[in-house]
């Protein structure tokens, strides 16, 4: 079946047989979102230093061998293996960066340091500790194998090989890898521009006093942190009261100049109608009731302005739900838009040392603490799993992912966890 356009899906949901906005599974929602995302295509060249976390727009092909010459892996002596039983005349030295200029003849060797070029006339290096030296004569006390302790030219990277593919996100190791090729700049996709704002009459910015019923706007800060970690260009558009005119203005301002707009709050039942009307006027947005906890309401779509169309993610307002829906949906979507391929979070299976109450039928992302006992990693859920309790995200180090079919668990059962480290 061909993919219907977002407009078709938004106006006639029955155009997709399995589409049920009132019972969306995590994987279904991810798949729907994925169909409508397009990676950025504009490129820029950056010095290596500035490329951390950026997505390669061009494949990097090795212009040389790394290392570019055979070199010693040890401090020792380079010699001809066939001469290993002879006393060997030490005829010179090769230091890292200072090659020995000459060739070895029968019965000769050179002193060599780690990284020193192994002359083509030698085929073995013996480490210092396996030799004895008297005056200028070397005796090998333990003969290594032919070719031992020599790092071959090109054993790290070969001339002409693909080093890093287009779509790869640069890690600290990659910065060094590119430098090891002598390449000063890399071509990456431009940074994704993401705007976000909070919605809610009750929200107050930090530094102000709270009146009764008001709360500080924390989602803006968690969103700022999560987006910054991802390496996108962020625009914080503040906390907007539940006022249609202000919301409309902010939404359109954001959509005009950004690739994606993220809001928190205002998508739950009772509030959604408000956002629905607004989004229906300016784009195609789907409102889903996810069968997950936390994070039941979620909206996804596109918002159009005269100058630009932006992807829209409407996240639930509860602070934990905002974070969970970001990590389970938005992060992957943004990575795709950045030009890279999102990879599933690595999961571990570990023993849960406490019982867990859960109803089957939806996926739960409980906040857990993994801890080590005698070399074995175990996990326990934090006591308060309310979606409003943001401290559970700070004190946890993993999500305990309980699938749709999982019901109550006894202490000692095995659960799946997604570690925060590396994710957030
Ligand atoms: P909503 O999704 O707008 O119905 O909000 C659900 C809950 O999350 C309510 O208790 C809100 O007060 C709270 N909430 C919404 N937005 C934020 C925010 N930016 N920071 C902290 N809590 C919020
Ligand atoms: Mg609200």
Tab-separated table of C-alpha atoms and ligand atoms in Angstrom:
chain	number	residue	atom	x	y	z
A	1	UNK	CA	0.000	0.000	0.000
A	2	UNK	CA	1.356	3.445	-0.838
A	3	UNK	CA	1.748	5.922	1.958
A	4	UNK	CA	-1.045	8.467	2.035
A	5	UNK	CA	-0.031	12.088	2.407
A	6	UNK	CA	-0.222	13.627	5.822
A	7	UNK	CA	-3.211	15.655	4.631
A	8	UNK	CA	-5.034	12.501	3.564
A	9	UNK	CA	-4.288	10.815	6.857
A	10	UNK	CA	-5.294	13.855	8.890
A	11	UNK	CA	-8.576	14.345	7.040
A	12	UNK	CA	-9.469	10.710	6.399
A	13	UNK	CA	-7.811	8.391	8.926
A	14	UNK	CA	-9.562	5.373	7.417
A	15	UNK	CA	-7.167	5.620	4.457
A	16	UNK	CA	-4.818	3.511	6.569
A	17	UNK	CA	-6.391	0.260	7.612
A	18	UNK	CA	-4.487	-0.187	10.848
A	19	UNK	CA	-4.699	3.441	11.879
A	20	UNK	CA	-6.273	3.931	15.283
A	21	UNK	CA	-5.560	7.307	16.867
A	22	UNK	CA	-7.112	6.124	20.106
A	23	UNK	CA	-4.812	3.177	20.661
A	24	UNK	CA	-1.453	3.882	19.091
A	25	UNK	CA	1.423	1.656	19.995
A	26	UNK	CA	4.884	3.083	20.385
A	27	UNK	CA	6.230	1.295	17.315
A	28	UNK	CA	3.190	2.151	15.166
A	29	UNK	CA	3.464	5.838	16.012
A	30	UNK	CA	7.195	5.798	15.295
A	31	UNK	CA	6.564	4.227	11.911
A	32	UNK	CA	3.870	6.747	10.985
A	33	UNK	CA	6.079	9.661	11.925
A	34	UNK	CA	9.030	8.220	10.006
A	35	UNK	CA	7.129	8.185	6.717
A	36	UNK	CA	6.723	11.937	6.675
A	37	UNK	CA	10.206	13.038	7.636
A	38	UNK	CA	12.754	14.352	5.181
A	39	UNK	CA	16.391	14.869	6.076
A	40	UNK	CA	17.938	18.304	5.615
A	41	UNK	CA	20.047	18.533	2.470
A	42	UNK	CA	22.059	21.756	2.812
A	43	UNK	CA	25.722	21.131	3.510
A	44	UNK	CA	28.564	23.041	5.108
A	45	UNK	CA	32.277	22.415	5.555
A	46	UNK	CA	33.546	22.534	9.129
A	47	UNK	CA	36.937	22.248	10.785
A	48	UNK	CA	37.197	18.893	12.625
A	49	UNK	CA	36.895	20.602	16.020
A	50	UNK	CA	33.433	21.887	15.227
A	51	UNK	CA	32.075	18.655	13.798
A	52	UNK	CA	31.380	16.734	17.023
A	53	UNK	CA	27.826	15.363	16.929
A	54	UNK	CA	27.294	16.602	13.375
A	55	UNK	CA	26.109	14.360	10.553
A	56	UNK	CA	28.431	13.694	7.615
A	57	UNK	CA	26.990	14.831	4.289
A	58	UNK	CA	29.761	13.128	2.309
A	59	UNK	CA	31.432	9.783	2.774
A	60	UNK	CA	34.998	10.091	3.977
A	61	UNK	CA	37.391	8.010	1.860
A	62	UNK	CA	40.930	7.440	3.032
A	63	UNK	CA	43.475	9.463	1.012
A	64	UNK	CA	46.357	7.433	2.479
A	65	UNK	CA	47.364	4.404	4.518
A	66	UNK	CA	47.238	4.741	8.290
A	67	UNK	CA	49.836	4.117	9.496
A	68	UNK	CA	51.628	5.124	6.351
A	69	UNK	CA	54.656	2.893	7.028
A	70	UNK	CA	55.414	-0.321	8.870
A	71	UNK	CA	56.383	0.664	12.394
A	72	UNK	CA	57.364	-0.903	15.646
A	73	UNK	CA	54.818	-1.746	18.327
A	74	UNK	CA	57.562	-2.083	20.948
A	75	UNK	CA	60.787	-0.614	22.205
A	76	UNK	CA	63.316	-3.196	21.031
A	77	UNK	CA	65.356	-4.227	18.014
A	78	UNK	CA	64.425	-4.683	14.361
A	79	UNK	CA	66.200	-7.536	12.594
A	80	UNK	CA	65.937	-10.180	9.863
A	81	UNK	CA	64.085	-13.144	11.312
A	82	UNK	CA	66.364	-15.623	9.587
A	83	UNK	CA	69.276	-14.145	11.608
A	84	UNK	CA	67.501	-14.632	14.949
A	85	UNK	CA	69.966	-17.189	16.274
A	86	UNK	CA	73.038	-15.069	15.490
A	87	UNK	CA	74.706	-12.400	17.580
A	88	UNK	CA	73.578	-9.222	15.837
A	89	UNK	CA	75.544	-6.065	15.260
A	90	UNK	CA	73.577	-2.959	16.287
A	91	UNK	CA	74.165	-0.633	13.347
A	92	UNK	CA	71.789	2.224	14.084
A	93	UNK	CA	68.638	3.512	15.719
A	94	UNK	CA	65.094	4.305	14.574
A	95	UNK	CA	63.081	6.630	16.799
A	96	UNK	CA	59.462	7.649	16.265
A	97	UNK	CA	59.720	10.400	13.676
A	98	UNK	CA	63.414	9.709	13.002
A	99	UNK	CA	63.785	6.726	10.661
A	100	UNK	CA	67.000	4.771	10.260
A	101	UNK	CA	68.461	5.598	6.853
A	102	UNK	CA	69.961	2.420	5.551
A	103	UNK	CA	69.439	-1.297	5.098
A	104	UNK	CA	70.149	-4.309	7.271
A	105	UNK	CA	72.515	-6.966	6.000
A	106	UNK	CA	73.051	-10.429	7.418
A	107	UNK	CA	73.911	-10.352	11.112
A	108	UNK	CA	72.718	-6.761	11.635
A	109	UNK	CA	69.962	-5.123	13.605
A	110	UNK	CA	68.901	-1.649	14.698
A	111	UNK	CA	67.570	-0.336	17.972
A	112	UNK	CA	64.005	0.770	17.461
A	113	UNK	CA	61.472	2.644	19.581
A	114	UNK	CA	57.682	2.331	19.538
A	115	UNK	CA	56.395	4.070	16.406
A	116	UNK	CA	59.808	3.990	14.718
A	117	UNK	CA	59.798	3.034	11.023
A	118	UNK	CA	60.751	-0.607	10.475
A	119	UNK	CA	63.203	-0.686	7.541
A	120	UNK	CA	62.016	-2.764	4.605
A	121	UNK	CA	65.076	-4.941	5.078
A	122	UNK	CA	63.838	-6.064	8.535
A	123	UNK	CA	60.921	-8.409	9.098
A	124	UNK	CA	60.724	-8.767	12.855
A	125	UNK	CA	61.005	-6.727	16.062
A	126	UNK	CA	62.045	-8.254	19.351
A	127	UNK	CA	61.157	-6.436	22.537
A	128	UNK	CA	64.023	-5.165	24.628
A	129	UNK	CA	63.172	-7.468	27.546
A	130	UNK	CA	63.807	-10.582	25.403
A	131	UNK	CA	67.383	-9.611	24.550
A	132	UNK	CA	70.770	-8.998	26.094
A	133	UNK	CA	73.298	-6.516	24.826
A	134	UNK	CA	77.045	-6.674	25.251
A	135	UNK	CA	78.978	-3.788	23.818
A	136	UNK	CA	77.451	-3.491	20.382
A	137	UNK	CA	76.249	-7.076	20.057
A	138	UNK	CA	72.673	-8.151	20.552
A	139	UNK	CA	71.660	-11.652	21.599
A	140	UNK	CA	67.986	-12.563	21.275
A	141	UNK	CA	67.028	-14.666	24.277
A	142	UNK	CA	63.533	-15.512	23.076
A	143	UNK	CA	62.942	-15.426	19.328
A	144	UNK	CA	59.539	-13.975	18.387
A	145	UNK	CA	57.599	-15.133	15.336
A	146	UNK	CA	58.337	-13.753	11.886
A	147	UNK	CA	56.632	-10.347	11.556
A	148	UNK	CA	56.129	-9.977	15.322
A	149	UNK	CA	55.680	-6.524	16.871
A	150	UNK	CA	55.366	-4.771	13.521
A	151	UNK	CA	52.312	-2.634	12.864
A	152	UNK	CA	51.742	-2.916	9.149
A	153	UNK	CA	51.164	0.107	6.918
A	154	UNK	CA	47.416	0.489	6.328
A	155	UNK	CA	46.407	-1.863	9.157
A	156	UNK	CA	44.211	0.871	10.665
A	157	UNK	CA	42.932	2.433	7.416
A	158	UNK	CA	43.794	1.524	3.837
A	159	UNK	CA	44.195	4.026	1.027
A	160	UNK	CA	40.842	4.289	-0.782
A	161	UNK	CA	38.716	2.604	1.862
A	162	UNK	CA	35.450	4.072	3.167
A	163	UNK	CA	36.333	5.433	6.562
A	164	UNK	CA	33.017	6.954	7.646
A	165	UNK	CA	29.821	6.821	5.592
A	166	UNK	CA	27.547	9.693	4.740
A	167	UNK	CA	24.897	9.956	7.470
A	168	UNK	CA	27.344	9.105	10.243
A	169	UNK	CA	27.258	11.243	13.393
A	170	UNK	CA	30.703	12.330	14.469
A	171	UNK	CA	31.960	10.981	17.801
A	172	UNK	CA	35.135	11.933	19.682
A	173	UNK	CA	36.889	8.892	18.150
A	174	UNK	CA	35.848	10.036	14.676
A	175	UNK	CA	37.406	13.462	15.191
A	176	UNK	CA	40.703	11.725	15.858
A	177	UNK	CA	40.181	9.265	13.014
A	178	UNK	CA	39.676	12.054	10.476
A	179	UNK	CA	42.710	13.857	11.883
A	180	UNK	CA	44.760	10.646	11.518
A	181	UNK	CA	44.116	10.945	7.775
A	182	UNK	CA	45.377	14.515	7.723
A	183	UNK	CA	41.982	15.819	6.623
A	184	UNK	CA	41.345	19.265	8.167
A	185	UNK	CA	37.632	19.755	7.390
A	186	UNK	CA	34.548	17.614	7.000
A	187	UNK	CA	31.335	18.231	5.082
A	188	UNK	CA	28.261	17.972	7.270
A	189	UNK	CA	24.575	18.736	6.952
A	190	UNK	CA	23.499	22.047	8.341
A	191	UNK	CA	22.220	22.023	11.868
A	192	UNK	CA	18.565	21.294	12.352
A	193	UNK	CA	16.651	24.280	13.679
A	194	UNK	CA	14.200	23.406	16.419
A	195	UNK	CA	11.939	25.806	18.300
A	196	UNK	CA	10.039	24.903	21.438
A	197	UNK	CA	7.633	26.479	23.841
A	198	UNK	CA	5.557	25.477	26.823
A	199	UNK	CA	1.825	26.019	27.018
A	200	UNK	CA	-0.256	26.571	30.111
A	201	UNK	CA	-1.880	29.403	32.086
A	202	UNK	CA	-0.311	28.042	35.263
A	203	UNK	CA	3.290	28.376	34.108
A	204	UNK	CA	5.690	30.895	35.559
A	205	UNK	CA	9.319	31.469	34.599
A	206	UNK	CA	12.098	30.892	37.105
A	207	UNK	CA	13.076	33.911	39.158
A	208	UNK	CA	9.480	35.046	39.653
A	209	UNK	CA	7.252	34.439	42.663
A	210	UNK	CA	4.505	31.854	42.364
A	211	UNK	CA	0.899	32.822	43.001
A	212	UNK	CA	-1.517	30.168	44.218
A	213	UNK	CA	-1.998	27.433	41.641
A	214	UNK	CA	1.009	28.417	39.598
A	215	UNK	CA	4.041	26.253	38.911
A	216	UNK	CA	7.449	26.870	37.480
A	217	UNK	CA	7.881	25.924	33.870
A	218	UNK	CA	10.327	23.020	34.029
A	219	UNK	CA	9.628	21.475	30.612
A	220	UNK	CA	11.371	24.304	28.838
A	221	UNK	CA	14.545	23.409	30.646
A	222	UNK	CA	14.378	19.658	30.119
A	223	UNK	CA	13.565	20.260	26.450
A	224	UNK	CA	16.426	22.703	26.172
A	225	UNK	CA	18.769	20.089	27.666
A	226	UNK	CA	17.542	17.196	25.545
A	227	UNK	CA	17.702	19.192	22.321
A	228	UNK	CA	21.094	20.667	23.098
A	229	UNK	CA	22.483	17.179	23.768
A	230	UNK	CA	21.213	16.135	20.382
A	231	UNK	CA	23.218	18.884	18.714
A	232	UNK	CA	20.418	20.856	17.131
A	233	UNK	CA	20.092	24.654	17.039
A	234	UNK	CA	17.490	25.470	19.678
A	235	UNK	CA	15.159	28.430	20.022
A	236	UNK	CA	13.357	28.766	23.331
A	237	UNK	CA	10.139	30.678	22.693
A	238	UNK	CA	9.034	30.758	26.299
A	239	UNK	CA	5.906	29.774	28.171
A	240	UNK	CA	2.706	30.739	26.397
A	241	UNK	CA	-0.621	30.981	28.236
A	242	UNK	CA	-3.578	28.938	26.945
A	243	UNK	CA	-4.683	31.822	24.801
A	244	UNK	CA	-5.530	31.006	21.177
A	245	UNK	CA	-4.189	34.253	19.747
A	246	UNK	CA	-0.874	34.076	21.581
A	247	UNK	CA	-0.500	30.379	20.813
A	248	UNK	CA	-1.214	30.986	17.145
A	249	UNK	CA	1.289	33.819	16.925
A	250	UNK	CA	4.001	31.816	18.625
A	251	UNK	CA	3.331	28.694	16.599
A	252	UNK	CA	3.480	30.540	13.294
A	253	UNK	CA	6.579	32.470	14.282
A	254	UNK	CA	8.260	29.180	15.185
A	255	UNK	CA	7.119	27.324	12.061
A	256	UNK	CA	8.258	30.123	9.739
A	257	UNK	CA	11.937	29.761	10.562
A	258	UNK	CA	12.468	26.269	11.998
A	259	UNK	CA	12.563	22.685	10.794
A	260	UNK	CA	10.616	21.444	13.777
A	261	UNK	CA	8.454	22.923	16.495
A	262	UNK	CA	7.943	21.189	19.817
A	263	UNK	CA	5.351	22.179	22.373
A	264	UNK	CA	4.582	20.748	25.763
A	265	UNK	CA	1.153	20.717	27.344
A	266	UNK	CA	-2.241	21.359	25.875
A	267	UNK	CA	-2.646	18.095	23.976
A	268	UNK	CA	-4.531	16.131	26.634
A	269	UNK	CA	-8.273	15.511	26.511
A	270	UNK	CA	-10.098	18.681	27.457
A	271	UNK	CA	-7.305	20.876	26.181
A	272	UNK	CA	-6.684	19.220	22.833
A	273	UNK	CA	-9.682	20.764	21.093
A	274	UNK	CA	-8.104	24.108	21.535
A	275	UNK	CA	-4.825	23.041	19.903
A	276	UNK	CA	-6.686	20.943	17.366
A	277	UNK	CA	-8.564	23.940	16.018
A	278	UNK	CA	-5.430	25.987	15.815
A	279	UNK	CA	-3.384	23.271	14.135
A	280	UNK	CA	-6.176	22.355	11.737
A	281	UNK	CA	-6.106	25.950	10.488
A	282	UNK	CA	-2.403	25.947	9.825
A	283	UNK	CA	-1.478	22.413	8.899
A	284	UNK	CA	-2.168	18.728	9.285
A	285	UNK	CA	-1.757	17.408	12.759
A	286	UNK	CA	-2.663	13.996	14.112
A	287	UNK	CA	-3.630	13.608	17.739
A	288	UNK	CA	-2.903	10.245	19.222
A	289	UNK	CA	-3.761	8.488	22.419
A	290	UNK	CA	-0.737	6.324	22.926
A	291	UNK	CA	-0.995	3.047	24.723
A	292	UNK	CA	2.025	3.951	26.771
A	293	UNK	CA	2.690	5.301	30.205
A	294	UNK	CA	3.660	7.982	30.821
A	295	UNK	CA	2.863	9.983	27.716
A	296	UNK	CA	-0.629	9.105	26.643
A	297	UNK	CA	-1.463	12.123	24.477
A	298	UNK	CA	0.860	12.946	21.605
A	299	UNK	CA	0.399	15.076	18.518
A	300	UNK	CA	2.421	14.953	15.342
A	301	UNK	CA	2.097	16.755	12.044
A	302	UNK	CA	3.145	19.705	9.985
A	303	UNK	CA	2.496	23.390	10.375
A	304	UNK	CA	2.572	25.584	7.277
A	305	UNK	CA	3.402	29.238	6.926
A	306	UNK	CA	3.931	31.320	3.821
A	307	UNK	CA	7.689	30.815	3.996
A	308	UNK	CA	8.127	27.347	5.449
A	309	UNK	CA	6.581	24.118	6.669
A	310	UNK	CA	7.743	22.750	10.002
A	311	UNK	CA	7.258	19.380	11.615
A	312	UNK	CA	5.243	19.638	14.774
A	313	UNK	CA	5.487	17.517	17.909
A	314	UNK	CA	2.935	18.180	20.639
A	315	UNK	CA	4.109	16.545	23.835
A	316	UNK	CA	2.075	16.011	26.983
A	317	UNK	CA	2.672	18.578	29.726
A	318	UNK	CA	3.465	16.293	32.627
A	319	UNK	CA	7.220	16.684	33.077
A	320	UNK	CA	8.104	12.980	32.950
A	321	UNK	CA	5.734	12.399	30.039
A	322	UNK	CA	7.414	15.240	28.138
A	323	UNK	CA	10.788	13.585	28.559
A	324	UNK	CA	9.636	10.038	27.834
A	325	UNK	CA	7.792	11.022	24.665
A	326	UNK	CA	10.795	13.056	23.573
A	327	UNK	CA	13.140	10.090	23.990
A	328	UNK	CA	10.778	7.532	22.494
A	329	UNK	CA	9.561	9.557	19.483
A	330	UNK	CA	10.990	12.977	18.941
A	331	UNK	CA	14.661	12.091	19.308
A	332	UNK	CA	14.544	9.460	16.556
A	333	UNK	CA	12.548	11.766	14.298
A	334	UNK	CA	15.018	14.613	14.739
A	335	UNK	CA	18.008	12.329	14.141
A	336	UNK	CA	16.404	11.271	10.883
A	337	UNK	CA	15.818	14.895	9.928
A	338	UNK	CA	19.463	15.644	10.777
A	339	UNK	CA	20.410	13.217	7.999
A	340	UNK	CA	21.453	10.295	10.198
A	341	UNK	CA	19.798	6.958	10.907
A	342	UNK	CA	18.422	6.557	14.393
A	343	UNK	CA	19.488	3.324	16.039
A	344	UNK	CA	17.363	1.520	18.573
A	345	UNK	CA	18.466	2.161	22.143
A	346	UNK	CA	20.622	-0.681	23.383
A	347	UNK	CA	18.648	-2.644	25.950
A	348	UNK	CA	19.847	-4.913	28.703
A	349	UNK	CA	18.000	-7.693	30.457
A	350	UNK	CA	18.548	-7.607	34.197
A	351	UNK	CA	16.959	-8.885	37.368
A	352	UNK	CA	14.464	-6.516	38.940
A	353	UNK	CA	14.821	-6.788	42.694
A	354	UNK	CA	11.415	-5.380	43.540
A	355	UNK	CA	7.915	-6.310	42.470
A	356	UNK	CA	6.207	-4.043	39.948
A	357	UNK	CA	2.509	-3.303	39.617
A	358	UNK	CA	1.405	-2.969	36.037
A	359	UNK	CA	-1.669	-3.602	33.931
A	360	UNK	CA	-1.184	-5.396	30.624
A	361	UNK	CA	-2.173	-3.528	27.476
A	362	UNK	CA	0.278	-0.672	27.336
A	363	UNK	CA	3.984	-0.104	27.332
A	364	UNK	CA	5.376	1.471	30.472
A	365	UNK	CA	8.630	3.326	30.796
A	366	UNK	CA	9.281	3.153	34.513
A	367	UNK	CA	12.168	5.053	35.977
A	368	UNK	CA	14.686	2.699	37.511
A	369	UNK	CA	18.058	2.592	39.200
A	370	UNK	CA	20.557	0.028	38.015
A	371	UNK	CA	23.044	-0.938	40.674
A	372	UNK	CA	25.845	-3.429	41.066
A	373	UNK	CA	25.943	-6.261	43.563
A	374	UNK	CA	29.081	-8.452	43.564
A	375	UNK	CA	29.727	-7.726	39.909
A	376	UNK	CA	26.116	-8.306	38.805
A	377	UNK	CA	23.883	-5.489	37.633
A	378	UNK	CA	20.344	-5.369	38.974
A	379	UNK	CA	17.568	-2.826	38.748
A	380	UNK	CA	14.847	-1.472	40.967
A	381	UNK	CA	12.070	0.959	40.104
A	382	UNK	CA	11.930	4.299	41.883
A	383	UNK	CA	9.084	4.374	44.402
A	384	UNK	CA	7.054	7.203	42.847
A	385	UNK	CA	6.242	6.569	39.193
A	386	UNK	CA	3.843	9.476	38.764
A	387	UNK	CA	4.294	11.284	35.480
A	388	UNK	CA	4.439	14.572	37.362
A	389	UNK	CA	7.397	13.534	39.523
A	390	UNK	CA	10.368	14.897	37.618
A	391	UNK	CA	12.808	13.934	40.365
A	392	UNK	CA	12.292	10.334	39.241
A	393	UNK	CA	14.075	11.225	35.983
A	394	UNK	CA	16.954	12.876	37.825
A	395	UNK	CA	17.398	10.035	40.322
A	396	UNK	CA	16.946	7.239	37.794
A	397	UNK	CA	19.709	5.969	35.539
A	398	UNK	CA	17.521	3.884	33.239
A	399	UNK	CA	14.056	3.228	31.909
A	400	UNK	CA	12.582	-0.134	32.839
A	401	UNK	CA	10.649	-0.923	29.673
A	402	UNK	CA	7.627	-3.070	30.337
A	403	UNK	CA	6.006	-4.167	27.094
A	404	UNK	CA	2.307	-4.180	26.277
A	405	UNK	CA	1.825	-7.816	27.259
A	406	UNK	CA	3.661	-7.574	30.582
A	407	UNK	CA	1.484	-7.480	33.708
A	408	UNK	CA	2.406	-7.481	37.426
A	409	UNK	CA	5.949	-8.660	38.063
A	410	UNK	CA	7.365	-10.413	41.098
A	411	UNK	CA	10.683	-9.442	42.601
A	412	UNK	CA	13.464	-11.452	40.950
A	413	UNK	CA	11.980	-11.447	37.450
A	414	UNK	CA	14.005	-10.278	34.469
A	415	UNK	CA	13.154	-6.940	32.884
A	416	UNK	CA	14.417	-4.944	29.937
A	417	UNK	CA	16.159	-1.653	30.625
A	418	UNK	CA	17.344	1.255	28.492
A	419	UNK	CA	20.303	2.961	30.130
A	420	UNK	CA	20.204	6.744	30.282
A	421	UNK	CA	23.979	6.928	29.864
A	422	UNK	CA	24.610	7.443	26.193
A	423	UNK	CA	21.036	8.480	25.594
A	424	UNK	CA	20.720	11.618	27.661
B	1	LIG	P1	-1.320	19.443	30.127
B	1	LIG	O1	-0.664	18.424	29.246
B	1	LIG	O2	-1.226	20.809	29.617
B	1	LIG	O3	-2.723	19.017	30.459
B	1	LIG	O4	-0.526	19.403	31.499
B	1	LIG	C1	-0.462	18.247	32.290
B	1	LIG	C2	0.237	18.533	33.596
B	1	LIG	O5	1.560	18.949	33.344
B	1	LIG	C3	-0.403	19.664	34.389
B	1	LIG	O6	-0.308	19.322	35.761
B	1	LIG	C4	0.478	20.853	34.094
B	1	LIG	O7	0.462	21.805	35.105
B	1	LIG	C5	1.840	20.209	33.951
B	1	LIG	N1	2.661	20.994	33.065
B	1	LIG	C6	2.308	21.410	31.831
B	1	LIG	N2	3.306	22.117	31.271
B	1	LIG	C7	4.310	22.141	32.167
B	1	LIG	C8	5.605	22.733	32.185
B	1	LIG	N3	6.047	23.435	31.146
B	1	LIG	N4	6.387	22.558	33.276
B	1	LIG	C9	5.932	21.845	34.309
B	1	LIG	N5	4.726	21.256	34.362
B	1	LIG	C10	3.911	21.413	33.314
B	2	LIG	MG1	-2.018	22.672	30.051
